[in-house]
XYZ file of C-alpha atoms in Angstrom:
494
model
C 45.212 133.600 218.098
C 41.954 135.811 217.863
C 40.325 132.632 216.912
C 41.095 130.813 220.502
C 39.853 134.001 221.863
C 36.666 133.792 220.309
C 35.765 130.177 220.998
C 37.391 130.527 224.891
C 39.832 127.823 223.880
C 41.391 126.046 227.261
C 44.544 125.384 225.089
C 45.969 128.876 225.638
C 49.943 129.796 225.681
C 49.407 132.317 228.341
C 48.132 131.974 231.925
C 45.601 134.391 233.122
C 47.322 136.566 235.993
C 45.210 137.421 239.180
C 45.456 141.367 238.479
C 43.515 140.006 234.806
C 40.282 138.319 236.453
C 40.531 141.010 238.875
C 39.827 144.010 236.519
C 37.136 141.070 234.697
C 35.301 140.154 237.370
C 34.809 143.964 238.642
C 33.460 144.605 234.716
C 31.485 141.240 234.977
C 30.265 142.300 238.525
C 29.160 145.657 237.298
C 26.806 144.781 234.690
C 25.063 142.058 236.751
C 24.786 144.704 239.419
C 22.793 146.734 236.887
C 20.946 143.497 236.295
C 19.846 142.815 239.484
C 18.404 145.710 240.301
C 16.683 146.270 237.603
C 14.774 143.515 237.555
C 11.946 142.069 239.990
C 12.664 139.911 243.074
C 12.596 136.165 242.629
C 13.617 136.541 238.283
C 15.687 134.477 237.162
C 19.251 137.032 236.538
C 19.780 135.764 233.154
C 16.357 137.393 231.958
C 17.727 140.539 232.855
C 20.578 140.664 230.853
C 17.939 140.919 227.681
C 18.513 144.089 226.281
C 15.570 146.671 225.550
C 14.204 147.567 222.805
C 15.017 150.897 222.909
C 18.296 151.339 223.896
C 21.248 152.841 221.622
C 22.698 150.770 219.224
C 26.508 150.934 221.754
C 24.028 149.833 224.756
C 22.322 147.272 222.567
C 25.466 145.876 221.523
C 26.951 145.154 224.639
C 24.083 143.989 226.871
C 23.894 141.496 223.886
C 27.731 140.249 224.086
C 27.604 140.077 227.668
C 23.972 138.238 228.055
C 26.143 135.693 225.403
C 29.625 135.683 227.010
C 27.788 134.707 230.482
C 25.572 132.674 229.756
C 27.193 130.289 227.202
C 28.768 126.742 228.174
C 32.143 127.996 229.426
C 31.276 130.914 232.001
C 27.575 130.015 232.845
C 28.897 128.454 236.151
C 31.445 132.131 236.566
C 28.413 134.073 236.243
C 25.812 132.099 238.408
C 28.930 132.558 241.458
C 28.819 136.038 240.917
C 25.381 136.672 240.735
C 25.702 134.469 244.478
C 28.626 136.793 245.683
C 26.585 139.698 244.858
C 23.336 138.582 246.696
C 25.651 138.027 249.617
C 26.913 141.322 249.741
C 30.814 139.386 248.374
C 30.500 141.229 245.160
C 33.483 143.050 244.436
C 32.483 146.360 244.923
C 31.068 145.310 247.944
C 34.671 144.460 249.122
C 36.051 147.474 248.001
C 32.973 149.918 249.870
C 33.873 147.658 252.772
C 37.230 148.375 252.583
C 36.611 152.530 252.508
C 33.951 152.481 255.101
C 36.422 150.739 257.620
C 34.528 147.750 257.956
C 37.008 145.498 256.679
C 40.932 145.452 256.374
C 42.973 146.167 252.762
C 44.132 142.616 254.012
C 41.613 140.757 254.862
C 39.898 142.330 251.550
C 42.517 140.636 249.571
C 42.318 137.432 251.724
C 38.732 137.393 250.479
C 38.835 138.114 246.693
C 42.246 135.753 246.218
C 39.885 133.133 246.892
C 37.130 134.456 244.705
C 39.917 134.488 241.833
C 40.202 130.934 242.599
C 36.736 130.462 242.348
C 36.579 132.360 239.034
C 39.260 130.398 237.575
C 38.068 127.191 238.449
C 34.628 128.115 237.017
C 36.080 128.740 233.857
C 37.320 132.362 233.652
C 40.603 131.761 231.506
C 43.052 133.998 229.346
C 40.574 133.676 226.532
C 37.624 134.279 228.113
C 39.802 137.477 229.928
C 41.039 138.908 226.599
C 37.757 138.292 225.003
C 35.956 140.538 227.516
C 38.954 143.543 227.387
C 38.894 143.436 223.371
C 35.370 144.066 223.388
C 35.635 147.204 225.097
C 37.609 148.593 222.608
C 35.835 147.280 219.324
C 37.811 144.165 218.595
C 35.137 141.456 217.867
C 34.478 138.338 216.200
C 33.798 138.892 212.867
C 30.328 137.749 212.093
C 29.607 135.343 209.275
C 27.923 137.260 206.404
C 24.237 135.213 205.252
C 23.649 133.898 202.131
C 21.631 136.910 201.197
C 24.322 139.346 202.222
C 26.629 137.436 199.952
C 24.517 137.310 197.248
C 23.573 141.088 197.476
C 27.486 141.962 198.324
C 28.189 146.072 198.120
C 29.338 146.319 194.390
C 32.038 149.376 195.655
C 33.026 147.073 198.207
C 32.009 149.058 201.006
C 30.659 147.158 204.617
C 26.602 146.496 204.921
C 25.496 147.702 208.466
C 26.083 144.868 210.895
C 29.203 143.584 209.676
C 32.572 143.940 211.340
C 36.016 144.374 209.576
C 38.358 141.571 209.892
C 40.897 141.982 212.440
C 44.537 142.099 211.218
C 48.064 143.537 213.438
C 48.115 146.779 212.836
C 43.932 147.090 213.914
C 44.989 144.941 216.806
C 47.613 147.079 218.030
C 45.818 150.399 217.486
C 43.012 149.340 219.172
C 44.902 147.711 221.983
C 46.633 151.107 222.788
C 43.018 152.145 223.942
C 42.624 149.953 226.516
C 41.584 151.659 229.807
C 44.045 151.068 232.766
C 43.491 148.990 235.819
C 41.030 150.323 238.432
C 42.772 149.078 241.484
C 46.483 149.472 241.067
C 48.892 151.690 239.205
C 50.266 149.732 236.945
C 50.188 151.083 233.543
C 49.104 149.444 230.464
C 48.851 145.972 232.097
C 45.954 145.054 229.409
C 47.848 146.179 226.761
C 51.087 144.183 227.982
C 48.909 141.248 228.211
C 47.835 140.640 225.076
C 50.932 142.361 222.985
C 52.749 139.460 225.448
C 50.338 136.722 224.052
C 50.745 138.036 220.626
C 54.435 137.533 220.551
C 54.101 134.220 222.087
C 51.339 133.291 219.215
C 53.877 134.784 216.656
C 56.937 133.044 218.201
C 55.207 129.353 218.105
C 54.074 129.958 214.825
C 57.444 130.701 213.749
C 58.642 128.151 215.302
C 56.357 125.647 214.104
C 57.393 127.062 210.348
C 60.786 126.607 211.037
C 60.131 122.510 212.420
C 58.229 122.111 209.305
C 60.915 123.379 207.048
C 58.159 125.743 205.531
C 59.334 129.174 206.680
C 59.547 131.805 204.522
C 61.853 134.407 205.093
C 62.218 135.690 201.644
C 65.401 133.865 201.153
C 65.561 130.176 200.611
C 68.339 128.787 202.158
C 70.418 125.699 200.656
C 71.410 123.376 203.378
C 71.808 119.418 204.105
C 74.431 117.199 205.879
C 77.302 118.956 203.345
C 77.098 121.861 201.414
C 80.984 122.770 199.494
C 81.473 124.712 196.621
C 82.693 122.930 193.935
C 84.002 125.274 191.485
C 83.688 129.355 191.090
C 84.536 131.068 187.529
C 84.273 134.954 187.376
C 83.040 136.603 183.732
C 83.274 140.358 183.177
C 80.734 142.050 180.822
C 81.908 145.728 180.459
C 85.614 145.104 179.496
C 88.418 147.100 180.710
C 86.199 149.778 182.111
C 84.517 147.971 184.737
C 87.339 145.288 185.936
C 86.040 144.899 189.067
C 82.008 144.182 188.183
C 82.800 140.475 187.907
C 79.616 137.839 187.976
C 80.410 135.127 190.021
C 79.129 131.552 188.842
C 79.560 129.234 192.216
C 79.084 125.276 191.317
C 77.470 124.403 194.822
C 77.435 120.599 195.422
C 74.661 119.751 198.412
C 74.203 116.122 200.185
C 70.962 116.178 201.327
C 70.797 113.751 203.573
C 71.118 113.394 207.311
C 73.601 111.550 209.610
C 72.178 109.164 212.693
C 73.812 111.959 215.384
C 71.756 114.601 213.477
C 68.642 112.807 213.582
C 68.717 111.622 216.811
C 69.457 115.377 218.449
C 66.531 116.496 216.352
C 64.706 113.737 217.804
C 65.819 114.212 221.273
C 64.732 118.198 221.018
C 61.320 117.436 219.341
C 60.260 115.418 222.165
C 60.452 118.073 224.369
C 56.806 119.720 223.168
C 53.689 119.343 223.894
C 51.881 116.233 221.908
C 48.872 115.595 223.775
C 46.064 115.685 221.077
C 48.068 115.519 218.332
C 47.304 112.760 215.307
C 51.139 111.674 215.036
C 53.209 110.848 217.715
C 56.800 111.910 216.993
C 59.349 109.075 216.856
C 61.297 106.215 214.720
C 59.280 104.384 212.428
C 61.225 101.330 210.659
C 59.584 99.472 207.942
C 59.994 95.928 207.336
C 58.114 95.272 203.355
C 59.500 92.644 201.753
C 59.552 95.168 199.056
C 62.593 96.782 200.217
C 65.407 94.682 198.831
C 68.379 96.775 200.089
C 68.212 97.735 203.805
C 64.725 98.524 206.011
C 63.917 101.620 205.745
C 63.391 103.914 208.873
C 61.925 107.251 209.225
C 62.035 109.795 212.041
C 58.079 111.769 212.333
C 57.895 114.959 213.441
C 54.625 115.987 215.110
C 53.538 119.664 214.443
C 51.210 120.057 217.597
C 47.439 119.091 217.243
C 46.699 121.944 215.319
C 48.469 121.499 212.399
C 47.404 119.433 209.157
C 51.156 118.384 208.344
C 53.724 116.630 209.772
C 57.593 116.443 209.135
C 59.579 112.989 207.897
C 62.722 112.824 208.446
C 65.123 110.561 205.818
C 68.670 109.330 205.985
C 68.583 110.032 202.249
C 66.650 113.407 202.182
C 66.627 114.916 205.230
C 63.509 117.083 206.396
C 60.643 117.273 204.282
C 56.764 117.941 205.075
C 53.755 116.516 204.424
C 50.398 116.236 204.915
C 49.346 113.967 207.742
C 47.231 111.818 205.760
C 50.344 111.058 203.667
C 52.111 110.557 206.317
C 50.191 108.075 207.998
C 49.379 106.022 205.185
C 53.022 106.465 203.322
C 55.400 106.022 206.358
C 53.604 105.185 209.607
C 50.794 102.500 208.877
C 52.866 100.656 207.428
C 55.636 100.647 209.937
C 56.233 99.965 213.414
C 57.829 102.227 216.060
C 61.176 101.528 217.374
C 61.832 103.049 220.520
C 65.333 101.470 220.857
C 67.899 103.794 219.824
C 70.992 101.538 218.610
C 68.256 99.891 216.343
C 67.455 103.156 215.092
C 71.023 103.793 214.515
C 72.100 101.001 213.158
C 69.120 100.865 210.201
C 70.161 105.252 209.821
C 73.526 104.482 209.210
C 73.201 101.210 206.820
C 70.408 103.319 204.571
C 72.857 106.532 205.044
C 75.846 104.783 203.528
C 73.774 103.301 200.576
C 72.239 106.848 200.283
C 76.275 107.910 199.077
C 75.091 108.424 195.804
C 73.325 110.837 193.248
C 70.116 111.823 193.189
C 69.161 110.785 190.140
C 69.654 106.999 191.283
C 67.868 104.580 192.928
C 69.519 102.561 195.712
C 66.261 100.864 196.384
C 62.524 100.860 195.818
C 61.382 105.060 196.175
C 64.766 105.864 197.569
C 66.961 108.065 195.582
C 70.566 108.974 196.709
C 71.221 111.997 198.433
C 73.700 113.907 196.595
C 71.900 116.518 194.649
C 73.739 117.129 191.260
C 75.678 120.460 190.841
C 73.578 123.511 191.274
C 74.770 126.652 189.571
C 74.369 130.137 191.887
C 75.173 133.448 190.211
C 76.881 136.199 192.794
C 79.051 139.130 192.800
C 78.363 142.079 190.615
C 75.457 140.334 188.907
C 73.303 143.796 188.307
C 74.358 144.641 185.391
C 73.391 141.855 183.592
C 70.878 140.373 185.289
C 68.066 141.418 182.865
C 70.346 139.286 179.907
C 70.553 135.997 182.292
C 66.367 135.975 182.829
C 66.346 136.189 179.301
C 68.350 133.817 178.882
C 67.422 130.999 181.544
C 63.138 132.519 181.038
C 61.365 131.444 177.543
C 60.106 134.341 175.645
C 56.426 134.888 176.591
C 55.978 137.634 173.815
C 56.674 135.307 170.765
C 54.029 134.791 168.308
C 54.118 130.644 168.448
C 52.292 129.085 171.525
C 54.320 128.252 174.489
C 53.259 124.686 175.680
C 53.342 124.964 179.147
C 51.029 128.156 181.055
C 53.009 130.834 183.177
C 52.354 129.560 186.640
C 54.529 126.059 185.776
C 57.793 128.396 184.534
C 60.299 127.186 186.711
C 62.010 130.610 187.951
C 65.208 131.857 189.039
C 65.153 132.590 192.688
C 67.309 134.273 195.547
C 69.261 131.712 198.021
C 70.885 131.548 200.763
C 74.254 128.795 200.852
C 75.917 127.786 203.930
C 78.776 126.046 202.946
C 79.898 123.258 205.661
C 78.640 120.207 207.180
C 75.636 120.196 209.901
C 77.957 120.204 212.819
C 79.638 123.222 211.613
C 78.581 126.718 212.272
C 77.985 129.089 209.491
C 79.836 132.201 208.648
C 83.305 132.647 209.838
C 86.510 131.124 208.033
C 86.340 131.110 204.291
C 86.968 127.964 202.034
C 89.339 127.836 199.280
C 87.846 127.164 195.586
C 89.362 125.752 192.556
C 90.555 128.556 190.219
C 89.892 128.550 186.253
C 91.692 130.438 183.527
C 95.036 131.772 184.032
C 94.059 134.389 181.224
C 91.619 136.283 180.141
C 89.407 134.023 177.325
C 86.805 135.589 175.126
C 83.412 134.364 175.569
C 82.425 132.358 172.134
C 78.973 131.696 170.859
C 77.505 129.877 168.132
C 75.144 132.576 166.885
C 76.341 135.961 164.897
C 74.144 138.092 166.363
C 75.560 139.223 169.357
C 74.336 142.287 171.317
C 76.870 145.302 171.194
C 77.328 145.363 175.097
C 78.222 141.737 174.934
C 81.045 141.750 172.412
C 83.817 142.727 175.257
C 82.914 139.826 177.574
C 85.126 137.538 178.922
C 86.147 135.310 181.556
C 89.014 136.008 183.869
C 91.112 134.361 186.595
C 88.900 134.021 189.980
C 90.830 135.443 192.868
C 90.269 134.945 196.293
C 88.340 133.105 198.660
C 84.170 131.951 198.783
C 82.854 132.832 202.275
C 81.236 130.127 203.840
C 77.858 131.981 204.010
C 76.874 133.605 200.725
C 73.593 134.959 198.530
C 73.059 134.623 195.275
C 70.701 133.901 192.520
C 70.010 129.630 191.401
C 68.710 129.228 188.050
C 66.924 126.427 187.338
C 69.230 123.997 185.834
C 66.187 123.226 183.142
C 63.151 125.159 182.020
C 61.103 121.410 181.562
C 60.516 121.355 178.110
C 59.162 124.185 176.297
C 57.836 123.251 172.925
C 57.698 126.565 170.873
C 56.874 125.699 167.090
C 58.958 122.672 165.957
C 60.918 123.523 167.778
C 61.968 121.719 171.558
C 63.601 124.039 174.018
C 65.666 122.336 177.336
């Protein structure tokens, strides 16, 4: 956001508002008011805005960022029609003396400055270039870029050399936004602030929602989704024996397809459509490729574009559903090589043949680089699972503290983590009715293991009869169904 800001972007989520490049062109109008009178008939204005050499370091400072932020590309034309409006006695404080001295009408005054906002606008005054002037006024600026030599001869505690700024994260941005002066013409309070908190949220909001498209947002919580998620089998163990009935771990056997019907892809087509494309590298669409290579069926992809901004891009499969790449990937992998199809029973038609041959598992091939889309059995670990959750990361985690060499460096340990199962098809809503699951033991059955030692707390566990019902949305804890291959001595660990 603060980067648009900074380089007066025209792609902007927010439209300037006529009370906005009111209150900027009455600062703008200000200074160059200064300006011109301080310097000598017949200079040209934008030698004036020179700072001297002995003014404060606060005047210095901003005589510097406004001789830049009028007299760059952008707002060079802005500022040369105010300097004009001045000369003419049309400067905005002109207007407003006018107005007090009863020389001119509160209407016709507005008459008058609507169509200098026009002019401003058109000359290049935009939300940016509006925000960028307000944030200076209370100390949020760009960031300068730190030399080589002020890199190389970095603070060793850390601390900022003079003539740096801090980089800008929320919580400065909010502080320093609740110092914003208020409007000089109305009494409307807090419209700067409102402004850009309002932009913010948009910024936020598209980001999120550009996460969420991309199938990259992080909420903590992975969720496990695809066409069909159903839960296969649940079996309930209890670790603390008769005193702690009820402190049963849950083991769900979840059973995803990860694929995605023609009706699904085609709504998700028919909503992405909807944005905004123009600059983007990808066009979103139906790609169908027609290699010999493919034995089976042509296969067709639905591409997502992520706005011109982003480096990746979203495929859509009949086999795997959404997954994102990198644009360069995805030109060369899926839409070089392809040709659109903008006809939509063609589309459906290839979908639904590569969908049905996609009715398989994941570990097979039905053709060249497409495997089937039912993901094998996933194991997810719920209920009272506190107790003994230390004893199942021990179990599922290789020991990092023993004295042979573990093969494989932490960073590639393949870790439990917490998710998030809807159970249902895509056209179902989550949450709600609960499913029925297939029950185990009718008894309760001691657990057996093939080693003696077995740790005190464990020697009253045992599995019991699951009762009741799996809701349809549920978290719990996946553990990987293999560690890759740890190689600890001789000795190979799966």
């Amino acid at each position: 956001m603060l980067k648009g800001i900074w380089n007066l972007s025209d792609n902007c989520l927010s439209e300037v508002e006529d009370r906005h490049v009111v209150d900027a062109i009455s600062i703008v109008d200000k200074h160059l008011c200064e300006v011109l009178n301080a310097i000598p008939a017949g200079t040209d204005w934008k030698a004036g805005l020179n700072p001297y050499d002995d003014d404060g370091e606060s005047i210095h400072t901003y005589y510097s960022f406004l001789k830049s932020f009028l007299t760059g590309t952008q707002l060079v034309a802005f500022a040369q029609k105010r300097v004009d409006a001045i000369k003419d006695g049309r400067g905005f404080h002109h207007l407003m003396q006018a107005v007090e001295n009863g020389e001119d009408t509160a209407e016709g005054m507005k008459a008058k400055l609507d169509a200098q906002i026009e002019d401003a606008k058109g000359a290049g005054l935009n939300f940016n270039a509006v925000a960028k002037l307000f944030l200076h006024d209370v100390g949020v600026v760009q960031p300068k870029a730190p030399s080589r030599r002020r890199r190389k001869n970095a603070n060793k505690d850390g601390t900022r050399s003079p003539g740096t700024h801090m980089i800008i994260n929320v919580a400065k941005f909010l502080n320093r936004c609740l110092g914003m002066p208020l409007h000089l013409c109305t009494s409307a309070p807090l419209h700067r602030q409102s402004m850009l908190t309002n932009h913010l949220i948009k910024c936020l909001d598209k980001r999120v929602r550009d996460a969420k498209s991309a199938g990259d947002f992080d909420i903590g919580i992975q969720t496990l989704t695809g066409n069909n998620v159903s839960v296969k089998k649940t079996r309930a163990f209890n670790f603390r024996g008769s005193e702690a009935k009820d402190e049963s771990v849950l083991v769900h056997s979840v059973v995803i397809d990860r694929g995605m019907s023609s009706d699904a892809a085609l709504k998700v087509y028919g909503e992405a459509i909807q944005a905004d494309q123009r600059g983007s590298k990808i066009q979103t669409g139906f790609y169908i490729d027609g290699r010999a290579l493919f034995k089976q069926c042509t296969p067709v992809y639905l591409v997502l574009s992520l706005g011109r901004t982003s480096p990746n891009a979203v495929v859509v499969r009949p086999n795997d559903g959404r997954t994102c790449f990198n644009i360069d990937h995805v030109m060369s992998r899926f839409v070089q090589p392809s040709l659109r199809c903008d006809d939509m029973a063609k589309v459906r038609k290839a979908w639904d043949a590569e969908f049905a041959l996609a009715n398989i598992g994941s570990d097979e091939y039905y053709q060249k680089w497409s495997k089937g889309r039912h993901r094998k059995p996933t194991h997810i670990f719920g209920g009272k699972i506190v107790p003994v959750i230390n004893k199942l990361l021990a179990a599922t985690l290789p020991r990092l503290d023993d004295t042979h060499q573990v093969s494989l460096p932490t960073k590639d340990i393949i870790k439990p983590k917490i998710v998030r199962i809807e159970v249902g098809s895509v056209d179902e809503e989550p949450g709600g009715e609960s499913v029925e699951v297939v029950e185990c033991k009718n008894e309760a059955i001691p657990l057996v293991t093939n080693v003696d030692d077995i740790p005190d707390d464990c020697e009253r566990a045992y599995e019991v009869k699951f009762e009741g019902k799996v809701p349809k949305l549920f978290v719990g804890i996946e553990f990987p169904e293999k560690n890759m291959d740890w190689v600890i001595g001789s000795d190979e660990l799966t």
